[in-house]
mmCIF file of C-alpha atoms and ligand atoms in Angstrom:
data_model
loop_
_atom_site.group_PDB
_atom_site.id
_atom_site.type_symbol
_atom_site.label_atom_id
_atom_site.label_comp_id
_atom_site.label_asym_id
_atom_site.label_seq_id
_atom_site.Cartn_x
_atom_site.Cartn_y
_atom_site.Cartn_z
ATOM 1 C CA UNK A 1 113.214 102.895 116.956
ATOM 2 C CA UNK A 2 113.453 106.658 116.345
ATOM 3 C CA UNK A 3 109.885 106.733 114.731
ATOM 4 C CA UNK A 4 108.464 104.825 117.626
ATOM 5 C CA UNK A 5 109.842 107.318 120.191
ATOM 6 C CA UNK A 6 108.596 110.253 118.040
ATOM 7 C CA UNK A 7 105.073 108.736 117.936
ATOM 8 C CA UNK A 8 105.251 108.322 121.799
ATOM 9 C CA UNK A 9 106.189 112.051 122.187
ATOM 10 C CA UNK A 10 103.275 113.056 119.735
ATOM 11 C CA UNK A 11 100.909 110.894 121.681
ATOM 12 C CA UNK A 12 102.084 112.318 124.866
ATOM 13 C CA UNK A 13 101.672 115.906 123.669
ATOM 14 C CA UNK A 14 98.242 115.320 122.361
ATOM 15 C CA UNK A 15 97.362 113.619 125.647
ATOM 16 C CA UNK A 16 98.591 116.600 127.714
ATOM 17 C CA UNK A 17 96.725 119.093 125.491
ATOM 18 C CA UNK A 18 93.245 117.492 125.536
ATOM 19 C CA UNK A 19 90.801 114.820 126.402
ATOM 20 C CA UNK A 20 91.123 111.307 125.877
ATOM 21 C CA UNK A 21 88.851 111.210 122.816
ATOM 22 C CA UNK A 22 91.181 113.887 121.327
ATOM 23 C CA UNK A 23 94.094 111.527 122.043
ATOM 24 C CA UNK A 24 92.389 108.593 120.388
ATOM 25 C CA UNK A 25 91.657 110.638 117.265
ATOM 26 C CA UNK A 26 95.214 111.965 117.170
ATOM 27 C CA UNK A 27 96.388 108.416 117.420
ATOM 28 C CA UNK A 28 94.105 107.189 114.715
ATOM 29 C CA UNK A 29 95.243 109.989 112.456
ATOM 30 C CA UNK A 30 99.003 109.121 112.818
ATOM 31 C CA UNK A 31 98.196 105.475 112.202
ATOM 32 C CA UNK A 32 95.989 106.468 109.292
ATOM 33 C CA UNK A 33 99.017 108.017 107.851
ATOM 34 C CA UNK A 34 101.414 105.115 108.372
ATOM 35 C CA UNK A 35 104.674 105.865 106.714
ATOM 36 C CA UNK A 36 104.421 104.012 103.367
ATOM 37 C CA UNK A 37 107.507 102.932 101.492
ATOM 38 C CA UNK A 38 108.116 100.886 98.470
ATOM 39 C CA UNK A 39 111.182 98.378 98.993
ATOM 40 C CA UNK A 40 112.790 96.669 96.041
ATOM 41 C CA UNK A 41 115.020 93.925 97.347
ATOM 42 C CA UNK A 42 116.774 91.026 95.741
ATOM 43 C CA UNK A 43 120.009 89.131 95.196
ATOM 44 C CA UNK A 44 122.163 88.985 92.262
ATOM 45 C CA UNK A 45 124.089 85.842 91.770
ATOM 46 C CA UNK A 46 127.455 85.483 90.192
ATOM 47 C CA UNK A 47 126.199 83.238 87.267
ATOM 48 C CA UNK A 48 125.967 83.663 83.526
ATOM 49 C CA UNK A 49 122.146 84.823 84.138
ATOM 50 C CA UNK A 50 122.467 86.376 87.546
ATOM 51 C CA UNK A 51 120.053 83.943 88.973
ATOM 52 C CA UNK A 52 120.537 81.243 91.644
ATOM 53 C CA UNK A 53 121.794 77.834 90.381
ATOM 54 C CA UNK A 54 120.110 74.471 90.966
ATOM 55 C CA UNK A 55 122.448 73.955 93.967
ATOM 56 C CA UNK A 56 121.101 76.934 95.971
ATOM 57 C CA UNK A 57 123.584 76.636 98.818
ATOM 58 C CA UNK A 58 126.605 76.884 96.745
ATOM 59 C CA UNK A 59 125.609 79.518 94.133
ATOM 60 C CA UNK A 60 128.145 82.356 94.471
ATOM 61 C CA UNK A 61 126.614 85.823 94.808
ATOM 62 C CA UNK A 62 127.826 89.086 92.985
ATOM 63 C CA UNK A 63 128.928 91.508 95.679
ATOM 64 C CA UNK A 64 129.566 95.259 94.912
ATOM 65 C CA UNK A 65 127.409 95.266 91.795
ATOM 66 C CA UNK A 66 125.817 98.549 90.825
ATOM 67 C CA UNK A 67 122.181 97.979 90.387
ATOM 68 C CA UNK A 68 119.971 100.757 88.836
ATOM 69 C CA UNK A 69 116.264 101.194 88.713
ATOM 70 C CA UNK A 70 115.472 102.331 85.220
ATOM 71 C CA UNK A 71 111.984 103.499 84.262
ATOM 72 C CA UNK A 72 110.440 104.537 80.980
ATOM 73 C CA UNK A 73 112.973 105.234 78.348
ATOM 74 C CA UNK A 74 115.933 104.198 80.622
ATOM 75 C CA UNK A 75 115.618 107.051 83.113
ATOM 76 C CA UNK A 76 117.748 106.236 86.166
ATOM 77 C CA UNK A 77 115.398 106.607 89.177
ATOM 78 C CA UNK A 78 117.497 104.827 91.931
ATOM 79 C CA UNK A 79 120.835 103.245 92.152
ATOM 80 C CA UNK A 80 122.400 101.114 94.782
ATOM 81 C CA UNK A 81 125.316 98.385 95.393
ATOM 82 C CA UNK A 82 124.959 94.855 96.287
ATOM 83 C CA UNK A 83 126.525 94.017 99.666
ATOM 84 C CA UNK A 84 128.715 91.104 100.430
ATOM 85 C CA UNK A 85 125.840 88.819 100.224
ATOM 86 C CA UNK A 86 124.941 90.047 96.902
ATOM 87 C CA UNK A 87 121.764 91.779 98.262
ATOM 88 C CA UNK A 88 120.515 95.025 97.120
ATOM 89 C CA UNK A 89 117.686 97.045 98.612
ATOM 90 C CA UNK A 90 116.028 100.263 97.359
ATOM 91 C CA UNK A 91 113.447 102.437 99.151
ATOM 92 C CA UNK A 92 111.027 104.557 97.089
ATOM 93 C CA UNK A 93 108.322 106.944 98.163
ATOM 94 C CA UNK A 94 104.921 105.780 96.951
ATOM 95 C CA UNK A 95 103.882 109.368 96.663
ATOM 96 C CA UNK A 96 106.392 109.769 93.819
ATOM 97 C CA UNK A 97 106.162 106.251 92.349
ATOM 98 C CA UNK A 98 102.776 104.485 91.617
ATOM 99 C CA UNK A 99 103.291 100.891 92.428
ATOM 100 C CA UNK A 100 101.304 99.743 89.232
ATOM 101 C CA UNK A 101 103.582 101.795 86.873
ATOM 102 C CA UNK A 102 106.730 100.796 88.804
ATOM 103 C CA UNK A 103 105.812 97.171 87.853
ATOM 104 C CA UNK A 104 104.766 97.920 84.344
ATOM 105 C CA UNK A 105 107.357 100.576 83.450
ATOM 106 C CA UNK A 106 110.581 99.907 85.235
ATOM 107 C CA UNK A 107 113.450 97.451 85.208
ATOM 108 C CA UNK A 108 116.462 96.751 87.264
ATOM 109 C CA UNK A 109 119.751 96.899 85.467
ATOM 110 C CA UNK A 110 123.053 95.462 86.804
ATOM 111 C CA UNK A 111 125.650 97.929 85.490
ATOM 112 C CA UNK A 112 128.840 96.161 86.757
ATOM 113 C CA UNK A 113 129.979 93.553 84.181
ATOM 114 C CA UNK A 114 129.396 90.080 85.501
ATOM 115 C CA UNK A 115 133.049 89.490 84.580
ATOM 116 C CA UNK A 116 133.830 91.408 87.831
ATOM 117 C CA UNK A 117 132.756 88.513 89.953
ATOM 118 C CA UNK A 118 133.917 85.689 87.801
ATOM 119 C CA UNK A 119 136.548 86.373 85.027
ATOM 120 C CA UNK A 120 135.216 83.535 82.813
ATOM 121 C CA UNK A 121 131.932 85.384 82.544
ATOM 122 C CA UNK A 122 131.371 88.009 79.789
ATOM 123 C CA UNK A 123 132.721 91.479 80.382
ATOM 124 C CA UNK A 124 130.206 93.173 78.177
ATOM 125 C CA UNK A 125 126.390 92.985 78.188
ATOM 126 C CA UNK A 126 124.197 93.233 81.355
ATOM 127 C CA UNK A 127 121.689 91.556 83.615
ATOM 128 C CA UNK A 128 118.311 92.936 83.694
ATOM 129 C CA UNK A 129 115.027 92.103 85.448
ATOM 130 C CA UNK A 130 111.344 93.257 85.560
ATOM 131 C CA UNK A 131 109.681 93.747 88.904
ATOM 132 C CA UNK A 132 106.997 91.854 90.746
ATOM 133 C CA UNK A 133 104.954 92.783 93.755
ATOM 134 C CA UNK A 134 105.329 90.455 96.873
ATOM 135 C CA UNK A 135 102.821 92.217 99.114
ATOM 136 C CA UNK A 136 102.329 94.840 101.728
ATOM 137 C CA UNK A 137 103.631 94.357 105.170
ATOM 138 C CA UNK A 138 103.200 96.571 108.342
ATOM 139 C CA UNK A 139 106.496 96.850 110.199
ATOM 140 C CA UNK A 140 106.779 97.936 113.798
ATOM 141 C CA UNK A 141 103.001 99.070 113.520
ATOM 142 C CA UNK A 142 104.408 102.289 112.007
ATOM 143 C CA UNK A 143 105.479 101.581 108.416
ATOM 144 C CA UNK A 144 103.752 99.976 105.470
ATOM 145 C CA UNK A 145 106.254 98.385 103.281
ATOM 146 C CA UNK A 146 105.267 97.463 99.794
ATOM 147 C CA UNK A 147 107.770 94.789 98.970
ATOM 148 C CA UNK A 148 108.893 94.366 95.312
ATOM 149 C CA UNK A 149 111.398 91.828 94.081
ATOM 150 C CA UNK A 150 112.996 91.201 90.839
ATOM 151 C CA UNK A 151 111.686 88.459 88.407
ATOM 152 C CA UNK A 152 114.460 86.175 87.424
ATOM 153 C CA UNK A 153 117.287 88.193 85.756
ATOM 154 C CA UNK A 154 118.062 87.903 82.045
ATOM 155 C CA UNK A 155 121.477 88.389 80.511
ATOM 156 C CA UNK A 156 121.401 90.733 77.671
ATOM 157 C CA UNK A 157 124.655 90.569 75.542
ATOM 158 C CA UNK A 158 126.036 93.702 74.101
ATOM 159 C CA UNK A 159 125.050 94.401 70.572
HETATM 160 C C1 NAG B 1 125.959 71.213 96.103
HETATM 161 O O1 NAG B 1 127.035 71.898 96.839
HETATM 162 C C2 NAG B 1 127.610 71.216 97.948
HETATM 163 C C3 NAG B 1 128.490 72.181 98.605
HETATM 164 O O2 NAG B 1 129.578 72.762 97.624
HETATM 165 C C4 NAG B 1 128.149 69.964 97.346
HETATM 166 O O3 NAG B 1 128.662 69.228 98.528
HETATM 167 C C5 NAG B 1 127.262 69.060 96.597
HETATM 168 O O4 NAG B 1 127.817 67.979 96.076
HETATM 169 C C6 NAG B 1 126.494 69.936 95.542
HETATM 170 N N1 NAG B 1 125.300 69.195 94.858
HETATM 171 C C7 NAG B 1 125.302 69.095 93.535
HETATM 172 C C8 NAG B 1 123.977 68.430 93.206
HETATM 173 O O5 NAG B 1 125.964 69.751 92.878
HETATM 174 C C1 NAG B 2 132.862 80.955 86.971
HETATM 175 O O1 NAG B 2 131.986 80.798 85.941
HETATM 176 C C2 NAG B 2 132.093 79.597 85.178
HETATM 177 C C3 NAG B 2 131.106 79.617 83.985
HETATM 178 O O2 NAG B 2 129.846 79.815 84.412
HETATM 179 C C4 NAG B 2 131.825 78.424 86.229
HETATM 180 O O3 NAG B 2 131.943 77.141 85.490
HETATM 181 C C5 NAG B 2 132.838 78.538 87.498
HETATM 182 O O4 NAG B 2 132.438 77.631 88.338
HETATM 183 C C6 NAG B 2 132.773 79.949 87.987
HETATM 184 N N1 NAG B 2 133.450 80.073 89.053
HETATM 185 C C7 NAG B 2 133.319 80.369 90.331
HETATM 186 C C8 NAG B 2 134.398 80.539 91.291
HETATM 187 O O5 NAG B 2 132.115 80.646 90.599
#
């Protein structure tokens, strides 16, 4: 919404400044530098492995779980929390994060013990997942979102 009105103002300014070709060029340049974002989004389920059960509609989710993006040797690059639906979402700037190295070098780690959502589940160990690229989507004609999702989570018991 805000972006759209900013773009409109820019186009109006360029329009006022010069000829129609200049305006077209200005528009092209703005569109050529579409705001690019990497969005990592997924759902953590309240199960022993963090994944959806066979009965998809009734699998409980894991709300308020701290999810970290760790890269390389455990560098914490981004942190977020799942919402009431167990959904987390992180945005990264592709200027700072190359997609291919994100996919090869980074993992999601659920820091909150899974016993927090179900006391019969372990209170130590953690869920982790590597990442997969879903595709690039243009949103509102202004943003190019590179969508990344977790592969199925794995439970790593504490040593
Ligand atoms: C799946 O969940 C629904 C709703 O809780 C339940 O009625 C149904 O029996 C379940 N199906 C299986 C195969 O467990
Ligand atoms: C809690 O986890 C246990 C073991 O996985 C499961 O049998 C039980 O149904 C879960 N309870 C809830 C409320 O999800």
